[in-house]
PDB file of C-alpha atoms in Angstrom:
ATOM      1  CA  MET P   1      77.813  72.020  90.519  1.00 83.00           C
ATOM      2  CA  GLU P   2      80.906  74.050  91.378  1.00 90.00           C
ATOM      3  CA  TYR P   3      81.467  76.331  94.369  1.00 93.00           C
ATOM      4  CA  ILE P   4      84.594  78.274  95.312  1.00 95.00           C
ATOM      5  CA  THR P   5      85.522  77.019  98.801  1.00 95.00           C
ATOM      6  CA  GLU P   6      88.402  77.786 101.104  1.00 94.00           C
ATOM      7  CA  GLU P   7      89.540  74.178 100.572  1.00 95.00           C
ATOM      8  CA  SER P   8      89.601  74.570  96.771  1.00 95.00           C
ATOM      9  CA  ILE P   9      91.442  77.861  97.069  1.00 96.00           C
ATOM     10  CA  ARG P  10      94.082  76.233  99.248  1.00 95.00           C
ATOM     11  CA  GLU P  11      94.473  73.328  96.814  1.00 96.00           C
ATOM     12  CA  PHE P  12      94.889  75.855  93.939  1.00 96.00           C
ATOM     13  CA  GLU P  13      97.480  77.774  95.948  1.00 96.00           C
ATOM     14  CA  ASN P  14      99.440  74.595  96.651  1.00 95.00           C
ATOM     15  CA  THR P  15      99.423  73.713  92.936  1.00 95.00           C
ATOM     16  CA  LEU P  16     100.626  77.198  91.914  1.00 94.00           C
ATOM     17  CA  THR P  17     103.461  76.988  94.396  1.00 92.00           C
ATOM     18  CA  TYR P  18     104.374  73.429  93.296  1.00 90.00           C
ATOM     19  CA  ASN P  19     104.486  74.653  89.677  1.00 90.00           C
ATOM     20  CA  GLU P  20     107.029  77.347  90.810  1.00 85.00           C
ATOM     21  CA  LYS P  21     104.836  80.363  90.120  1.00 86.00           C
ATOM     22  CA  ALA P  22     106.260  83.579  91.533  1.00 83.00           C
ATOM     23  CA  ARG P  23     105.229  84.345  95.099  1.00 86.00           C
ATOM     24  CA  ALA P  24     103.686  87.658  94.086  1.00 86.00           C
ATOM     25  CA  THR P  25     101.669  85.894  91.365  1.00 90.00           C
ATOM     26  CA  VAL P  26     100.384  83.287  93.772  1.00 93.00           C
ATOM     27  CA  GLN P  27      99.364  85.967  96.288  1.00 94.00           C
ATOM     28  CA  LYS P  28      97.563  87.973  93.618  1.00 94.00           C
ATOM     29  CA  TYR P  29      95.672  84.946  92.221  1.00 96.00           C
ATOM     30  CA  ILE P  30      94.498  83.838  95.658  1.00 96.00           C
ATOM     31  CA  ALA P  31      93.402  87.401  96.612  1.00 96.00           C
ATOM     32  CA  VAL P  32      91.333  87.595  93.366  1.00 96.00           C
ATOM     33  CA  LEU P  33      89.665  84.251  94.053  1.00 95.00           C
ATOM     34  CA  ARG P  34      88.673  85.317  97.545  1.00 95.00           C
ATOM     35  CA  VAL P  35      87.158  88.537  96.124  1.00 96.00           C
ATOM     36  CA  LEU P  36      85.149  86.486  93.629  1.00 96.00           C
ATOM     37  CA  ALA P  37      84.054  84.003  96.303  1.00 95.00           C
ATOM     38  CA  ALA P  38      82.828  86.910  98.439  1.00 95.00           C
ATOM     39  CA  TRP P  39      80.968  88.412  95.451  1.00 96.00           C
ATOM     40  CA  LEU P  40      79.292  85.020  94.800  1.00 95.00           C
ATOM     41  CA  GLY P  41      78.166  84.881  98.365  1.00 94.00           C
ATOM     42  CA  GLY P  42      78.247  81.068  98.475  1.00 92.00           C
ATOM     43  CA  GLU P  43      76.293  80.709  95.222  1.00 94.00           C
ATOM     44  CA  GLU P  44      77.241  78.218  92.447  1.00 94.00           C
ATOM     45  CA  LEU P  45      80.037  79.267  90.110  1.00 95.00           C
ATOM     46  CA  THR P  46      78.538  79.566  86.577  1.00 95.00           C
ATOM     47  CA  LYS P  47      79.506  81.287  83.333  1.00 94.00           C
ATOM     48  CA  PRO P  48      76.607  83.805  83.526  1.00 94.00           C
ATOM     49  CA  LYS P  49      77.719  84.779  87.075  1.00 95.00           C
ATOM     50  CA  LEU P  50      81.374  85.172  85.876  1.00 96.00           C
ATOM     51  CA  LEU P  51      80.175  87.381  82.970  1.00 95.00           C
ATOM     52  CA  ALA P  52      78.202  89.499  85.459  1.00 96.00           C
ATOM     53  CA  TRP P  53      81.250  89.725  87.761  1.00 96.00           C
ATOM     54  CA  ARG P  54      83.355  90.921  84.802  1.00 95.00           C
ATOM     55  CA  GLU P  55      80.824  93.676  84.040  1.00 94.00           C
ATOM     56  CA  ALA P  56      80.669  94.614  87.744  1.00 94.00           C
ATOM     57  CA  LEU P  57      84.478  94.952  87.832  1.00 94.00           C
ATOM     58  CA  LEU P  58      84.470  97.084  84.645  1.00 92.00           C
ATOM     59  CA  GLU P  59      82.202  99.620  86.370  1.00 92.00           C
ATOM     60  CA  LYS P  60      84.896 100.247  88.930  1.00 92.00           C
ATOM     61  CA  LYS P  61      88.259  99.129  87.473  1.00 90.00           C
ATOM     62  CA  LYS P  62      90.286  99.737  84.372  1.00 87.00           C
ATOM     63  CA  ALA P  63      90.304  97.099  81.664  1.00 88.00           C
ATOM     64  CA  LYS P  64      93.898  96.133  82.378  1.00 85.00           C
ATOM     65  CA  THR P  65      93.104  95.481  86.060  1.00 91.00           C
ATOM     66  CA  VAL P  66      89.972  93.487  85.119  1.00 93.00           C
ATOM     67  CA  ASN P  67      92.032  91.336  82.707  1.00 92.00           C
ATOM     68  CA  GLY P  68      94.536  90.640  85.465  1.00 93.00           C
ATOM     69  CA  ALA P  69      91.691  89.350  87.620  1.00 94.00           C
ATOM     70  CA  LEU P  70      90.319  87.228  84.799  1.00 95.00           C
ATOM     71  CA  SER P  71      93.765  85.637  84.343  1.00 94.00           C
ATOM     72  CA  ALA P  72      93.645  84.469  87.912  1.00 95.00           C
ATOM     73  CA  VAL P  73      90.089  83.124  87.613  1.00 96.00           C
ATOM     74  CA  ASN P  74      90.775  81.386  84.311  1.00 95.00           C
ATOM     75  CA  ALA P  75      93.841  79.756  85.780  1.00 95.00           C
ATOM     76  CA  TYR P  76      91.671  78.458  88.638  1.00 96.00           C
ATOM     77  CA  LEU P  77      89.111  77.129  86.199  1.00 96.00           C
ATOM     78  CA  ARG P  78      91.796  75.253  84.280  1.00 95.00           C
ATOM     79  CA  PHE P  79      93.014  73.757  87.578  1.00 95.00           C
ATOM     80  CA  ARG P  80      89.478  72.601  88.378  1.00 95.00           C
ATOM     81  CA  GLY P  81      88.856  71.184  84.875  1.00 94.00           C
ATOM     82  CA  LEU P  82      86.170  73.798  84.141  1.00 94.00           C
ATOM     83  CA  GLU P  83      87.545  75.410  81.036  1.00 92.00           C
ATOM     84  CA  GLY P  84      84.072  75.675  79.642  1.00 93.00           C
ATOM     85  CA  LEU P  85      83.360  78.395  82.204  1.00 95.00           C
ATOM     86  CA  ARG P  86      86.309  80.646  81.131  1.00 93.00           C
ATOM     87  CA  VAL P  87      85.409  84.142  79.999  1.00 92.00           C
ATOM     88  CA  HIS P  88      87.199  86.257  77.487  1.00 92.00           C
ATOM     89  CA  PHE P  89      89.468  89.135  78.349  1.00 90.00           C
ATOM     90  CA  VAL P  90      88.389  92.723  77.738  1.00 89.00           C
ATOM     91  CA  ARG P  91      89.884  93.786  74.421  1.00 83.00           C
ATOM     92  CA  VAL P  92      92.207  96.689  74.969  1.00 72.00           C
ATOM     93  CA  GLN P  93      93.977  98.556  72.134  1.00 60.00           C
ATOM     94  CA  ARG P  94      97.580  99.197  72.921  1.00 60.00           C
ATOM     95  CA  ALA P  95      98.092 102.803  73.918  1.00 58.00           C
ATOM     96  CA  SER P  96     100.057 104.951  71.470  1.00 54.00           C
ATOM     97  CA  PHE P  97     101.455 107.090  74.296  1.00 53.00           C
ATOM     98  CA  VAL P  98     101.940 107.026  78.038  1.00 58.00           C
ATOM     99  CA  GLU P  99     101.066 109.657  80.615  1.00 58.00           C
ATOM    100  CA  GLU P 100     104.122 111.486  82.001  1.00 61.00           C
ATOM    101  CA  SER P 101     102.468 111.521  85.448  1.00 64.00           C
ATOM    102  CA  ARG P 102     103.128 107.784  85.729  1.00 79.00           C
ATOM    103  CA  GLU P 103     106.694 107.559  84.436  1.00 85.00           C
ATOM    104  CA  LEU P 104     109.853 108.294  86.374  1.00 91.00           C
ATOM    105  CA  THR P 105     112.070 110.699  84.458  1.00 91.00           C
ATOM    106  CA  GLU P 106     115.859 110.610  84.335  1.00 93.00           C
ATOM    107  CA  ALA P 107     116.001 113.954  86.214  1.00 95.00           C
ATOM    108  CA  GLU P 108     113.729 112.640  88.957  1.00 96.00           C
ATOM    109  CA  TYR P 109     115.791 109.493  89.229  1.00 97.00           C
ATOM    110  CA  LYS P 110     118.939 111.536  89.716  1.00 97.00           C
ATOM    111  CA  ARG P 111     117.282 113.688  92.397  1.00 97.00           C
ATOM    112  CA  LEU P 112     116.307 110.488  94.236  1.00 98.00           C
ATOM    113  CA  LEU P 113     119.922 109.314  94.096  1.00 97.00           C
ATOM    114  CA  ASP P 114     121.087 112.670  95.369  1.00 97.00           C
ATOM    115  CA  VAL P 115     118.747 112.611  98.376  1.00 98.00           C
ATOM    116  CA  ALA P 116     119.739 109.077  99.220  1.00 97.00           C
ATOM    117  CA  ARG P 117     123.418 110.057  99.143  1.00 96.00           C
ATOM    118  CA  ARG P 118     122.833 113.138 101.278  1.00 96.00           C
ATOM    119  CA  LYS P 119     120.871 111.114 103.761  1.00 96.00           C
ATOM    120  CA  GLY P 120     123.808 108.658 103.994  1.00 96.00           C
ATOM    121  CA  ASP P 121     121.668 105.767 102.784  1.00 96.00           C
ATOM    122  CA  GLU P 122     124.441 104.137 100.777  1.00 96.00           C
ATOM    123  CA  ARG P 123     122.619 100.837 100.345  1.00 97.00           C
ATOM    124  CA  LEU P 124     119.522 102.403  98.852  1.00 97.00           C
ATOM    125  CA  TYR P 125     121.630 104.698  96.675  1.00 97.00           C
ATOM    126  CA  PHE P 126     123.414 101.762  94.993  1.00 97.00           C
ATOM    127  CA  LEU P 127     120.325  99.601  94.958  1.00 98.00           C
ATOM    128  CA  MET P 128     118.394 102.189  92.932  1.00 97.00           C
ATOM    129  CA  MET P 129     121.452 102.590  90.632  1.00 97.00           C
ATOM    130  CA  THR P 130     121.538  98.858  90.108  1.00 97.00           C
ATOM    131  CA  LEU P 131     117.850  98.642  89.195  1.00 97.00           C
ATOM    132  CA  ALA P 132     118.083 101.530  86.759  1.00 96.00           C
ATOM    133  CA  GLY P 133     121.441 100.499  85.368  1.00 95.00           C
ATOM    134  CA  THR P 134     120.530  96.877  84.550  1.00 96.00           C
ATOM    135  CA  GLY P 135     116.701  96.922  84.064  1.00 94.00           C
ATOM    136  CA  ILE P 136     116.269  93.882  86.232  1.00 96.00           C
ATOM    137  CA  ARG P 137     113.002  93.073  87.982  1.00 94.00           C
ATOM    138  CA  ILE P 138     112.946  93.660  91.760  1.00 94.00           C
ATOM    139  CA  SER P 139     112.489  89.878  92.243  1.00 93.00           C
ATOM    140  CA  GLU P 140     115.770  89.386  90.383  1.00 95.00           C
ATOM    141  CA  LEU P 141     117.789  91.543  92.784  1.00 96.00           C
ATOM    142  CA  PRO P 142     119.116  88.557  94.786  1.00 96.00           C
ATOM    143  CA  TYR P 143     121.048  87.541  91.647  1.00 97.00           C
ATOM    144  CA  ILE P 144     123.190  90.642  92.045  1.00 97.00           C
ATOM    145  CA  THR P 145     125.907  88.996  94.091  1.00 97.00           C
ATOM    146  CA  VAL P 146     129.644  89.492  94.945  1.00 97.00           C
ATOM    147  CA  GLU P 147     130.336  86.763  92.418  1.00 98.00           C
ATOM    148  CA  ALA P 148     128.248  88.441  89.718  1.00 97.00           C
ATOM    149  CA  VAL P 149     130.087  91.755  90.199  1.00 97.00           C
ATOM    150  CA  ALA P 150     133.409  89.918  89.890  1.00 97.00           C
ATOM    151  CA  ALA P 151     132.238  88.217  86.673  1.00 96.00           C
ATOM    152  CA  GLY P 152     130.657  91.379  85.233  1.00 95.00           C
ATOM    153  CA  ARG P 153     127.382  89.582  84.662  1.00 95.00           C
ATOM    154  CA  ALA P 154     124.497  88.033  86.571  1.00 96.00           C
ATOM    155  CA  GLU P 155     123.070  84.681  85.536  1.00 95.00           C
ATOM    156  CA  ILE P 156     119.365  85.001  86.273  1.00 93.00           C
ATOM    157  CA  TYR P 157     117.062  81.968  86.423  1.00 90.00           C
ATOM    158  CA  MET P 158     113.393  82.629  87.132  1.00 80.00           C
ATOM    159  CA  LYS P 159     110.016  81.306  85.966  1.00 70.00           C
ATOM    160  CA  GLY P 160     111.744  78.459  84.148  1.00 76.00           C
ATOM    161  CA  LYS P 161     113.849  80.841  82.034  1.00 82.00           C
ATOM    162  CA  SER P 162     117.504  81.755  82.159  1.00 89.00           C
ATOM    163  CA  ARG P 163     119.178  84.916  80.864  1.00 91.00           C
ATOM    164  CA  THR P 164     122.398  86.782  81.334  1.00 94.00           C
ATOM    165  CA  VAL P 165     122.387  90.384  82.529  1.00 94.00           C
ATOM    166  CA  LEU P 166     125.524  92.438  81.954  1.00 94.00           C
ATOM    167  CA  LEU P 167     126.567  94.835  84.652  1.00 95.00           C
ATOM    168  CA  PRO P 168     127.857  98.215  83.320  1.00 94.00           C
ATOM    169  CA  ARG P 169     131.486  98.884  84.027  1.00 94.00           C
ATOM    170  CA  GLU P 170     130.801 101.988  86.204  1.00 95.00           C
ATOM    171  CA  LEU P 171     128.211 100.060  88.154  1.00 96.00           C
ATOM    172  CA  ARG P 172     130.683  97.288  88.788  1.00 96.00           C
ATOM    173  CA  ARG P 173     133.216  99.791  90.097  1.00 96.00           C
ATOM    174  CA  HIS P 174     130.695 101.345  92.503  1.00 97.00           C
ATOM    175  CA  LEU P 175     129.514  97.979  93.742  1.00 97.00           C
ATOM    176  CA  ARG P 176     133.065  96.718  94.300  1.00 97.00           C
ATOM    177  CA  GLU P 177     133.751  99.716  96.479  1.00 97.00           C
ATOM    178  CA  TYR P 178     130.432  99.249  98.366  1.00 97.00           C
ATOM    179  CA  ILE P 179     131.147  95.527  98.903  1.00 97.00           C
ATOM    180  CA  LYS P 180     134.570  96.331 100.259  1.00 96.00           C
ATOM    181  CA  ARG P 181     133.321  98.990 102.668  1.00 95.00           C
ATOM    182  CA  LYS P 182     130.551  96.735 103.969  1.00 94.00           C
ATOM    183  CA  GLY P 183     132.764  93.713 104.300  1.00 95.00           C
ATOM    184  CA  ILE P 184     130.513  91.535 102.146  1.00 95.00           C
ATOM    185  CA  ARG P 185     132.561  88.486 101.203  1.00 93.00           C
ATOM    186  CA  GLU P 186     130.120  86.474  99.112  1.00 95.00           C
ATOM    187  CA  GLY P 187     126.573  86.056  97.977  1.00 96.00           C
ATOM    188  CA  VAL P 188     123.774  88.610  97.843  1.00 97.00           C
ATOM    189  CA  ILE P 189     124.835  92.241  98.021  1.00 97.00           C
ATOM    190  CA  PHE P 190     121.670  94.011  99.068  1.00 97.00           C
ATOM    191  CA  ARG P 191     120.603  92.574 102.418  1.00 94.00           C
ATOM    192  CA  THR P 192     118.517  93.563 105.405  1.00 93.00           C
ATOM    193  CA  ARG P 193     120.149  94.006 108.839  1.00 89.00           C
ATOM    194  CA  SER P 194     119.261  90.446 109.637  1.00 90.00           C
ATOM    195  CA  GLY P 195     121.059  89.272 106.494  1.00 90.00           C
ATOM    196  CA  ARG P 196     118.013  88.403 104.346  1.00 93.00           C
ATOM    197  CA  PRO P 197     117.928  89.494 100.711  1.00 94.00           C
ATOM    198  CA  MET P 198     116.007  92.745 100.358  1.00 94.00           C
ATOM    199  CA  ASP P 199     112.658  92.594  98.497  1.00 92.00           C
ATOM    200  CA  ARG P 200     109.752  94.865  97.396  1.00 89.00           C
ATOM    201  CA  SER P 201     108.256  94.813 100.927  1.00 89.00           C
ATOM    202  CA  ASN P 202     111.197  96.747 102.394  1.00 92.00           C
ATOM    203  CA  ILE P 203     112.579  98.488  99.294  1.00 96.00           C
ATOM    204  CA  GLY P 204     109.367 100.162  98.216  1.00 94.00           C
ATOM    205  CA  PRO P 205     108.699 102.001 101.498  1.00 94.00           C
ATOM    206  CA  GLN P 206     112.333 103.144 101.690  1.00 96.00           C
ATOM    207  CA  MET P 207     112.144 104.621  98.200  1.00 97.00           C
ATOM    208  CA  LYS P 208     108.921 106.462  99.103  1.00 96.00           C
ATOM    209  CA  ARG P 209     110.642 108.197 102.039  1.00 96.00           C
ATOM    210  CA  LEU P 210     112.935 109.970  99.565  1.00 97.00           C
ATOM    211  CA  CYS P 211     110.148 111.513  97.562  1.00 96.00           C
ATOM    212  CA  GLU P 212     109.377 114.702  99.461  1.00 95.00           C
ATOM    213  CA  ALA P 213     112.962 115.826  99.693  1.00 96.00           C
ATOM    214  CA  ALA P 214     113.595 114.923  96.050  1.00 97.00           C
ATOM    215  CA  GLY P 215     110.447 116.688  94.832  1.00 96.00           C
ATOM    216  CA  VAL P 216     109.159 113.622  93.150  1.00 96.00           C
ATOM    217  CA  ASP P 217     105.507 112.405  93.155  1.00 94.00           C
ATOM    218  CA  ARG P 218     105.305 109.327  95.428  1.00 94.00           C
ATOM    219  CA  SER P 219     103.020 107.513  92.878  1.00 92.00           C
ATOM    220  CA  LYS P 220     106.011 107.377  90.504  1.00 93.00           C
ATOM    221  CA  VAL P 221     108.443 105.869  92.867  1.00 96.00           C
ATOM    222  CA  PHE P 222     108.321 102.082  93.038  1.00 95.00           C
ATOM    223  CA  PRO P 223     110.879  99.429  91.926  1.00 95.00           C
ATOM    224  CA  HIS P 224     109.315  98.500  88.559  1.00 93.00           C
ATOM    225  CA  ASN P 225     109.456 102.121  87.346  1.00 94.00           C
ATOM    226  CA  PHE P 226     113.253 101.943  87.440  1.00 96.00           C
ATOM    227  CA  ARG P 227     112.981  99.086  84.951  1.00 94.00           C
ATOM    228  CA  HIS P 228     110.827 101.274  82.721  1.00 92.00           C
ATOM    229  CA  LEU P 229     113.350 104.053  82.957  1.00 92.00           C
ATOM    230  CA  PHE P 230     116.118 101.664  81.912  1.00 93.00           C
ATOM    231  CA  ALA P 231     114.024 100.494  78.908  1.00 90.00           C
ATOM    232  CA  ARG P 232     113.335 104.027  77.656  1.00 88.00           C
ATOM    233  CA  CYS P 233     116.987 105.078  78.024  1.00 90.00           C
ATOM    234  CA  PHE P 234     118.199 101.878  76.308  1.00 90.00           C
ATOM    235  CA  TYR P 235     115.751 102.376  73.417  1.00 86.00           C
ATOM    236  CA  ALA P 236     116.752 105.995  72.994  1.00 85.00           C
ATOM    237  CA  VAL P 237     120.360 104.892  72.361  1.00 87.00           C
ATOM    238  CA  GLU P 238     119.593 101.708  70.379  1.00 85.00           C
ATOM    239  CA  LYS P 239     116.192 101.619  68.668  1.00 83.00           C
ATOM    240  CA  ASN P 240     116.073  97.830  68.488  1.00 87.00           C
ATOM    241  CA  LEU P 241     112.896  96.565  70.129  1.00 84.00           C
ATOM    242  CA  ALA P 242     113.814  92.933  69.705  1.00 90.00           C
ATOM    243  CA  HIS P 243     117.214  93.391  71.439  1.00 90.00           C
ATOM    244  CA  LEU P 244     115.540  95.338  74.271  1.00 89.00           C
ATOM    245  CA  ALA P 245     112.982  92.441  74.737  1.00 89.00           C
ATOM    246  CA  ASP P 246     115.866  90.002  75.083  1.00 90.00           C
ATOM    247  CA  VAL P 247     117.666  92.288  77.613  1.00 90.00           C
ATOM    248  CA  LEU P 248     114.476  92.673  79.738  1.00 91.00           C
ATOM    249  CA  GLY P 249     113.651  88.941  79.492  1.00 89.00           C
ATOM    250  CA  HIS P 250     110.294  89.478  77.808  1.00 86.00           C
ATOM    251  CA  SER P 251     108.778  86.514  75.938  1.00 84.00           C
ATOM    252  CA  ARG P 252     106.522  88.761  73.923  1.00 82.00           C
ATOM    253  CA  ILE P 253     107.695  91.907  72.101  1.00 82.00           C
ATOM    254  CA  GLU P 254     104.274  93.448  72.632  1.00 77.00           C
ATOM    255  CA  THR P 255     105.129  93.649  76.350  1.00 80.00           C
ATOM    256  CA  THR P 256     108.313  95.596  75.472  1.00 82.00           C
ATOM    257  CA  ARG P 257     106.397  98.088  73.355  1.00 79.00           C
ATOM    258  CA  ILE P 258     104.548  99.257  76.482  1.00 74.00           C
ATOM    259  CA  TYR P 259     107.891 100.147  78.104  1.00 75.00           C
ATOM    260  CA  VAL P 260     108.977 102.455  75.292  1.00 74.00           C
ATOM    261  CA  ALA P 261     105.739 104.181  74.300  1.00 68.00           C
ATOM    262  CA  VAL P 262     106.252 107.905  73.732  1.00 56.00           C
ATOM    263  CA  SER P 263     104.887 110.445  76.219  1.00 52.00           C
ATOM    264  CA  ALA P 264     101.571 112.215  75.696  1.00 48.00           C
ATOM    265  CA  ALA P 265     103.421 115.484  75.236  1.00 54.00           C
ATOM    266  CA  SER P 266     105.584 114.015  72.486  1.00 58.00           C
ATOM    267  CA  HIS P 267     102.488 112.557  70.841  1.00 50.00           C
ATOM    268  CA  GLU P 268     100.762 115.997  70.937  1.00 61.00           C
ATOM    269  CA  ARG P 269     103.865 117.624  69.357  1.00 63.00           C
ATOM    270  CA  VAL P 270     103.632 115.268  66.413  1.00 58.00           C
ATOM    271  CA  LEU P 271      99.882 116.070  65.996  1.00 58.00           C
ATOM    272  CA  GLU P 272     100.614 119.808  66.037  1.00 69.00           C
ATOM    273  CA  GLN P 273     103.420 119.413  63.460  1.00 72.00           C
ATOM    274  CA  MET P 274     100.966 117.658  61.039  1.00 64.00           C
ATOM    275  CA  ARG P 275      99.055 120.973  60.770  1.00 64.00           C
ATOM    276  CA  LEU P 276      95.839 119.312  59.573  1.00 57.00           C
ATOM    277  CA  VAL P 277      93.620 121.232  61.948  1.00 61.00           C
ATOM    278  CA  VAL P 278      93.451 124.817  60.729  1.00 52.00           C
TER     279      VAL P 278
END
């Protein structure tokens, strides 16, 4: 018989960390397991119960969110040697369009930059410009260093993979000036007052504080949406999905497709132009 205990959760957490899983992934997986353990209420972990839990989640959560939770549980089951208990993901057809209400537009991005500049928040101004200008993940921001700016490229190594990110000429010029003004001699450029590399915990809230003055919905403003903006702008110039996947560091091109899906409004315009409904 198998039970999810605090001890087994801690062992799983240690294994994930040892295998160099991203900190955010580890935290997410452990949080999911604790939710499942609470739902089980101390009862035995069985496949029928996991199937029932999946259905319970689907009543309240979107399929994508449920699949994320199942990824965590299935990873735990592999760790415990219980692969026979694994449950299938919910099948989700890839969306043919995205909702504009969730995507940050180029105009909104520029309004955020303008507000940051007017508020005198030079660090946040250039940080947002760096995210949008390179398409890097927020976890990759520490690789934007004085040395990377000098070289014109950042060598990023994460999750066992290495890739080179080119820094646009204008971005390098701006960052060189920022580095000089701040007296940063080496290493990470975007740091907290205590000298630690900035991360999503302090960057996200700072971005949110710009929203009201910029007239941008707060739900759109978070670090990963700058990566989506980069992807859409890149694809608009060079419609090469495979190249974009390499630039973003995606292992699967299907992931990249999500980033460049057309808006619902554009999709509706195509439907209207077909003139099949009379």
